[in-house]
Amino acid sequence: MAAVGDARTRRAAVREGAATERDANAVTRADIIRHGETPALVDPARVDPARVDSKPADSALAASALADSARVDAALADAAPVDSALADPPLADPAFRADVLAGLSRRPRAIPARWFYDRRGSELFEDITRLPEYYLTRTERSILSAHAADIASLTGSGRAVVEFGSGSSAKTPLVLSAVAPSAYVPIDISGEFLRDSVAELERQFPKLPIHPIEGDFMHRLVLPAALANQPRLGFFPGSTIGNMNAPAAVDLLRAMWETLGEGSKLLIGIDRIKPVSVLIPAYDDAQGVTAEFNLNLLHRINRELGGTIPVSAFRHVARWNDTEARIEMHLEATRDVSFSVDGRPFAISKGKTIHTENSYKYGPRDARLLLRSAGWTPIGEWTDREGLFGLILAEARAVPAAP
Ligand code: SAH
Ligand code: AVI
């Protein structure tokens, strides 16, 4: 696992390199569009109120946009050495505060998994992807490498590639090299990490227009105007769709359909159901990296929301829920604990948990049905020799009337 110091040094180097090597065009390409900024990402006219129940209230969104703005301004002015920049207390996202306070107040306690991904969380996820037990990343990469030409023959070239939850964009070059895209739009909630990833991609693809978007892909998006009239290919790797329950997954896939438009294609990675003896170690590895990833959520709450959570009083738990076909991650109190978050008192008894993540697994037919439920017709499917992981190419078609 990379030490924090090493990662910081590497990222500082990436930033410095990007600053000195970018040409004027690259500087433009590296500018990140934030959720709610011009060009608007949320198109209120297209938001279906029936699907926004779990979204932040308007006031929270407005406050969130302000906090985002301040955070990114601070990041853009980031000429200071990385260590001193990190010494500044991070600004709290009001949506994070609202989700944590609500999640600790309800029973069972649960906090949405998207809040794992602050900078440290994104770095820890990268460490997870290199673990021997975490078969998902290397398997999906091997499928992509083996079938890039088949995929490209079905997608054709010249599409704008829009990646949802792009993270380090580590798998992206495999796709970009195969499909000769007209543009690339990475979307991620983890802004600093997104910036670093884009800087690396710019070096590898110096002529490719890149339009990064920092934001929550659960909200309806409007793509940058530069993509108007360009055919689109959505890319949603890593089985991130598995971190949503079925209704949320269908909502997201439908929103992607509408964002990308009829005739678009979607290349999506979906992890498959397999023996528990393989699944549990993937989410509870011997080195304890996944435990650190899970516990980082508590550190983040302490850092950003003035929390007083005694992190050492919690342990990482990964369990298979067979009825729901999902891995669950929890943080279990190992003793009775009391703490406050944002000035509000909480208590958790020994043995009780905070549910922090679901990772749903799908059989091949289930995965295709999930896509069809949202208007995506599968047109290609690839897997590895052991059938651990599925990669599906689907097309956005108008759904025919039922017989
Ligand atoms: N696509 C990469 C990373 C997967 S990790 C891969 O296949 O390895 C999941 C990524 O999705 C993280 O980078 C995280 O920051 C991002 N993410 C999670 N929830 C999100 C949300 N609601 N909106 C935008 N990005 C999100
Ligand atoms: C990003 N997502 C698909 C990962 C997963 O496998 O559910 C997140 C993760 N959680 C623990 N390990 C990895």
XYZ file of C-alpha atoms and ligand atoms in Angstrom:
442
model
C 0.000 0.000 0.000
C 1.362 3.435 -0.905
C 2.211 5.542 2.116
C 0.333 8.819 2.437
C 3.552 10.781 2.076
C 4.416 8.965 -1.153
C 1.005 9.619 -2.593
C 1.213 13.309 -1.702
C 4.630 13.625 -3.289
C 3.390 11.899 -6.457
C 0.338 14.157 -6.662
C 2.399 17.291 -6.036
C 4.646 16.195 -8.895
C 1.654 15.639 -11.156
C 0.333 19.118 -10.350
C 3.706 20.788 -10.896
C 4.214 18.886 -14.130
C 0.766 19.816 -15.316
C 1.382 23.478 -14.568
C 4.629 23.661 -16.493
C 3.839 21.342 -19.390
C 0.272 22.293 -20.275
C -0.206 24.452 -23.332
C -2.975 27.043 -23.407
C -5.425 24.547 -24.867
C -4.591 22.004 -22.178
C -5.222 24.572 -19.459
C -8.679 25.089 -20.921
C -9.255 21.373 -21.107
C -8.199 20.888 -17.500
C -10.712 23.392 -16.151
C -13.237 21.456 -14.141
C -16.905 22.178 -14.540
C -18.613 21.883 -11.211
C -22.097 20.632 -10.578
C -24.526 23.515 -11.090
C -22.039 25.748 -12.906
C -22.389 27.160 -16.420
C -22.873 25.243 -18.632
C -25.579 24.012 -16.303
C -25.262 20.409 -15.289
C -28.602 20.103 -13.626
C -31.377 20.813 -16.033
C -34.345 21.482 -13.716
C -36.767 21.118 -16.595
C -35.684 17.517 -17.036
C -35.664 16.516 -13.382
C -38.474 14.148 -12.639
C -39.729 15.042 -9.141
C -40.724 11.447 -8.606
C -37.074 10.492 -8.670
C -35.535 13.227 -6.576
C -36.827 12.189 -3.138
C -33.401 11.290 -1.870
C -31.721 14.323 -3.367
C -30.703 17.295 -1.213
C -33.376 19.974 -0.771
C -32.994 23.100 -2.936
C -31.534 25.088 -0.066
C -29.068 22.322 0.657
C -28.162 22.227 -3.032
C -27.601 25.965 -3.080
C -25.481 25.797 0.046
C -23.662 22.819 -1.383
C -22.919 24.763 -4.556
C -21.476 27.604 -2.479
C -19.330 25.250 -0.469
C -18.218 23.555 -3.693
C -17.345 26.899 -5.124
C -15.233 27.831 -2.127
C -13.557 24.437 -2.125
C -12.623 24.618 -5.766
C -11.463 28.222 -5.507
C -9.187 27.110 -2.710
C -7.973 24.193 -4.811
C -7.337 26.372 -7.856
C -5.295 28.766 -5.737
C -3.304 25.774 -4.578
C 0.174 27.116 -5.218
C 1.230 26.367 -1.658
C 3.231 23.247 -0.808
C 0.903 20.257 -0.524
C 1.519 19.691 3.180
C 0.617 23.203 4.207
C -2.416 23.117 1.907
C -3.542 19.950 3.669
C -3.074 21.635 7.037
C -6.037 23.922 6.260
C -9.261 22.469 7.671
C -11.360 21.125 4.779
C -14.649 22.888 4.124
C -17.699 20.833 5.009
C -20.168 19.976 2.275
C -23.692 20.692 3.619
C -24.994 17.584 1.832
C -22.362 15.500 3.666
C -23.408 17.048 6.996
C -27.091 16.400 6.270
C -26.492 12.762 5.247
C -24.308 12.037 8.291
C -26.659 13.640 10.823
C -29.685 11.907 9.294
C -27.824 8.608 8.920
C -26.691 8.509 12.550
C -30.207 9.425 13.740
C -32.113 6.702 11.851
C -32.308 2.988 12.715
C -30.561 1.044 11.366
C -27.824 3.664 11.135
C -26.589 4.144 7.555
C -24.465 6.694 5.689
C -24.369 6.751 1.851
C -21.222 5.182 0.383
C -20.487 8.168 -1.848
C -19.007 9.946 1.199
C -16.099 7.482 1.288
C -14.458 9.445 -1.486
C -12.618 12.368 -0.033
C -9.021 12.576 -1.253
C -7.807 9.997 1.291
C -10.749 7.706 0.491
C -9.976 7.857 -3.231
C -6.335 7.016 -2.522
C -7.368 4.086 -0.327
C -9.720 2.839 -3.036
C -6.784 2.861 -5.456
C -4.843 0.755 -2.927
C -7.795 -1.651 -2.759
C -7.733 -2.090 -6.540
C -4.175 -3.457 -6.252
C -4.956 -6.008 -3.513
C -4.647 -9.687 -4.427
C -8.091 -10.381 -2.910
C -9.839 -7.589 -4.864
C -10.332 -9.482 -8.127
C -12.714 -6.901 -9.642
C -10.258 -4.363 -11.051
C -7.717 -6.710 -12.598
C -10.483 -8.916 -14.012
C -12.315 -6.022 -15.636
C -9.030 -4.686 -17.031
C -8.212 -8.071 -18.524
C -11.658 -8.261 -20.152
C -11.243 -4.758 -21.563
C -7.775 -5.557 -22.923
C -8.842 -8.845 -24.467
C -11.959 -7.449 -26.160
C -11.125 -3.825 -26.927
C -11.260 -4.449 -30.687
C -14.683 -6.197 -30.508
C -16.020 -3.386 -28.353
C -14.714 -0.773 -30.778
C -16.270 -2.549 -33.745
C -19.661 -2.330 -32.006
C -19.327 1.275 -30.826
C -17.645 2.672 -33.940
C -15.186 5.561 -33.619
C -15.622 9.280 -33.024
C -17.940 9.142 -30.012
C -17.611 11.412 -26.987
C -16.797 9.109 -24.050
C -18.602 10.097 -20.824
C -17.298 8.241 -17.756
C -19.357 8.062 -14.558
C -17.310 7.784 -11.325
C -14.035 7.978 -13.215
C -11.773 7.948 -10.120
C -8.169 7.499 -11.251
C -9.344 6.833 -14.861
C -6.929 3.896 -14.753
C -9.010 1.758 -17.151
C -9.911 4.655 -19.416
C -6.836 4.547 -21.702
C -7.825 1.027 -22.761
C -11.159 2.341 -24.005
C -9.912 5.652 -25.413
C -7.160 3.913 -27.395
C -9.689 1.500 -28.886
C -12.591 3.785 -29.791
C -10.780 6.916 -31.099
C -13.097 9.292 -29.205
C -13.967 12.862 -30.178
C -13.875 14.015 -26.528
C -13.711 12.644 -22.992
C -15.919 13.725 -20.069
C -14.907 12.228 -16.700
C -17.467 12.773 -13.917
C -16.546 12.258 -10.270
C -17.519 13.535 -6.842
C -13.901 13.423 -5.651
C -12.722 16.747 -7.102
C -9.032 16.844 -6.189
C -8.528 13.292 -7.322
C -10.357 14.031 -10.583
C -8.020 16.954 -11.276
C -4.936 14.773 -10.790
C -6.348 12.012 -12.985
C -7.153 14.455 -15.766
C -3.615 15.859 -15.680
C -2.262 12.363 -16.279
C -4.704 11.659 -19.116
C -3.814 14.933 -20.802
C -0.255 13.749 -21.049
C -1.289 10.461 -22.599
C -3.860 11.964 -24.998
C -2.565 15.477 -25.726
C -4.952 16.101 -28.627
C -8.128 14.841 -26.952
C -10.568 17.502 -25.685
C -11.239 16.653 -22.009
C -14.153 18.218 -20.094
C -14.026 17.045 -16.463
C -17.095 17.476 -14.274
C -16.902 17.456 -10.473
C -20.287 16.432 -9.180
C -22.747 13.788 -8.088
C -23.796 11.609 -11.007
C -27.033 10.771 -9.183
C -28.245 14.204 -10.259
C -29.451 14.701 -13.805
C -26.602 16.117 -15.895
C -26.424 18.267 -18.981
C -23.283 17.653 -20.978
C -20.933 20.471 -22.027
C -22.157 22.357 -25.088
C -19.040 21.238 -26.974
C -20.556 17.742 -27.124
C -23.747 18.849 -28.879
C -24.443 16.625 -31.893
C -21.596 14.248 -31.064
C -22.569 10.584 -30.684
C -21.888 9.402 -27.119
C -20.479 6.370 -25.377
C -21.126 6.154 -21.635
C -18.498 4.275 -19.633
C -19.401 3.043 -16.148
C -16.744 0.551 -15.041
C -15.786 -0.955 -11.706
C -19.274 -2.245 -10.830
C -20.026 1.092 -9.192
C -23.643 0.402 -10.211
C -23.484 -2.338 -7.543
C -23.231 0.312 -4.842
C -26.880 1.229 -5.494
C -29.991 -0.727 -4.654
C -32.152 -1.774 -7.620
C -34.508 1.263 -7.667
C -31.592 3.700 -7.422
C -29.643 1.750 -10.063
C -32.574 1.869 -12.485
C -33.077 5.585 -11.791
C -29.405 6.244 -12.493
C -29.395 4.179 -15.688
C -32.528 6.011 -16.876
C -30.917 9.348 -16.080
C -27.850 8.252 -18.076
C -30.146 7.324 -20.981
C -31.594 10.825 -20.932
C -28.223 12.535 -20.460
C -26.563 10.623 -23.284
C -29.595 10.423 -25.585
C -31.244 7.838 -27.826
C -28.750 5.929 -29.958
C -25.996 6.326 -27.366
C -24.087 3.325 -26.104
C -23.096 2.382 -22.576
C -20.174 0.159 -21.614
C -20.792 -0.995 -18.056
C -18.909 -3.325 -15.711
C -21.059 -5.397 -13.349
C -19.650 -7.795 -10.765
C -21.183 -11.249 -10.644
C -22.508 -13.463 -7.852
C -19.842 -15.937 -6.777
C -18.851 -18.053 -3.778
C -18.730 -16.248 -0.445
C -15.206 -17.602 0.012
C -14.115 -15.274 -2.812
C -16.407 -12.354 -2.006
C -15.643 -11.867 1.690
C -11.832 -11.595 1.365
C -12.332 -9.099 -1.465
C -14.082 -6.844 1.070
C -12.065 -7.815 4.161
C -8.474 -8.161 2.979
C -5.582 -9.485 4.995
C -3.659 -6.183 4.973
C -6.625 -4.268 6.381
C -6.782 -1.742 3.528
C -10.548 -2.115 3.108
C -10.927 -1.682 6.875
C -8.938 1.565 6.621
C -11.113 2.680 3.678
C -14.245 2.035 5.747
C -12.885 3.659 8.927
C -11.716 6.697 6.923
C -15.372 7.718 6.781
C -15.263 8.279 10.560
C -11.998 10.226 10.238
C -13.633 12.316 7.509
C -16.607 13.060 9.781
C -14.207 14.120 12.547
C -12.136 16.237 10.136
C -14.912 17.955 8.222
C -17.872 17.997 10.610
C -16.112 18.649 13.903
C -16.823 15.082 15.018
C -15.460 13.537 18.225
C -15.932 9.899 17.160
C -13.443 7.565 18.880
C -12.445 5.781 15.667
C -10.505 3.062 17.509
C -13.791 1.976 19.128
C -15.098 0.795 15.736
C -14.193 -2.197 13.617
C -14.716 -2.954 9.946
C -17.252 -5.698 9.177
C -17.970 -7.199 5.735
C -20.851 -9.672 5.392
C -22.680 -11.396 2.578
C -26.460 -10.863 2.580
C -27.691 -13.731 0.429
C -31.332 -12.609 0.336
C -30.337 -9.266 -1.125
C -27.361 -10.659 -3.131
C -25.032 -8.035 -1.715
C -21.885 -7.544 0.289
C -22.560 -5.176 3.164
C -19.912 -3.122 4.875
C -20.548 -1.886 8.399
C -18.654 -0.132 11.169
C -19.363 -1.939 14.423
C -18.921 -0.354 17.864
C -16.623 -2.555 19.959
C -17.812 -0.813 23.158
C -20.541 1.625 24.155
C -19.579 5.002 22.685
C -20.819 8.584 22.925
C -19.659 11.387 20.664
C -20.840 14.491 18.912
C -20.975 15.530 15.259
C -21.481 19.170 14.364
C -22.378 19.742 18.025
C -25.093 17.055 18.076
C -24.793 14.201 20.597
C -24.926 10.535 19.511
C -24.519 7.222 21.345
C -23.970 3.746 19.909
C -24.077 0.595 22.037
C -21.478 -2.134 21.782
C -22.220 -4.478 18.855
C -24.411 -1.983 16.951
C -23.300 -0.880 13.504
C -23.317 1.973 11.025
C -24.107 0.515 7.583
C -21.697 2.187 5.165
C -21.904 0.334 1.833
C -23.769 -2.223 -0.221
C -22.095 -3.929 -3.143
C -24.761 -5.819 -5.087
C -23.710 -8.766 -7.249
C -25.650 -9.864 -10.325
C -26.087 -13.030 -12.345
C -25.675 -12.451 -16.119
C -29.435 -12.459 -16.746
C -30.104 -10.179 -13.759
C -27.599 -7.661 -15.102
C -29.171 -7.624 -18.560
C -32.641 -7.249 -17.038
C -31.436 -4.329 -14.916
C -30.213 -2.574 -18.063
C -33.397 -3.309 -20.002
C -35.464 -1.916 -17.108
C -33.887 1.448 -17.840
C -34.157 1.358 -21.651
C -30.675 -0.003 -22.386
C -30.635 -2.936 -24.814
C -27.563 -5.176 -24.396
C -25.744 -5.651 -27.709
C -22.509 -7.250 -26.497
C -21.255 -9.024 -23.401
C -17.841 -10.239 -22.331
C -16.502 -12.018 -19.299
C -13.323 -13.637 -18.021
C -12.531 -17.364 -18.127
C -13.970 -17.935 -14.638
C -17.038 -15.755 -15.216
C -16.168 -13.531 -12.254
C -17.114 -10.214 -13.826
C -19.316 -9.038 -16.695
C -18.727 -6.221 -19.154
C -21.836 -5.285 -21.122
C -22.279 -2.932 -24.063
C -25.834 -1.640 -24.340
C -27.656 0.763 -26.619
C -30.196 3.450 -25.660
C -33.294 2.492 -27.609
C -36.862 3.681 -27.330
C -38.664 1.052 -25.249
C -41.310 -0.673 -27.427
C -44.829 -0.926 -26.050
C -45.431 -4.141 -24.111
C -47.383 -6.837 -25.979
N -14.258 3.858 -12.201
C -13.131 3.571 -11.321
C -13.392 4.012 -9.869
C -14.467 3.245 -9.163
S -14.586 3.769 -7.472
C -12.816 2.109 -11.392
O -13.490 1.401 -12.107
O -11.864 1.668 -10.740
C -16.064 4.680 -7.542
C -15.811 6.092 -8.056
O -17.072 6.726 -8.187
C -14.985 6.955 -7.095
O -14.004 7.649 -7.815
C -15.994 7.887 -6.464
O -15.441 9.137 -6.107
C -17.034 7.995 -7.545
N -18.384 8.204 -7.035
C -19.049 7.471 -6.119
N -20.289 7.927 -5.956
C -20.409 8.992 -6.817
C -21.465 9.891 -7.131
N -22.648 9.781 -6.526
N -21.239 10.832 -8.070
C -20.040 10.959 -8.689
N -18.994 10.139 -8.432
C -19.186 9.172 -7.505
C -16.503 1.355 -6.140
N -17.154 0.100 -5.740
C -17.635 -0.631 -6.886
C -16.343 -0.726 -4.831
C -17.050 -2.065 -4.579
O -16.428 -3.087 -4.826
O -18.215 -2.055 -4.176
C -16.072 -0.006 -3.530
C -15.384 -0.867 -2.531
N -15.786 -1.058 -1.303
C -14.947 -1.868 -0.685
N -14.026 -2.235 -1.519
C -14.262 -1.598 -2.700
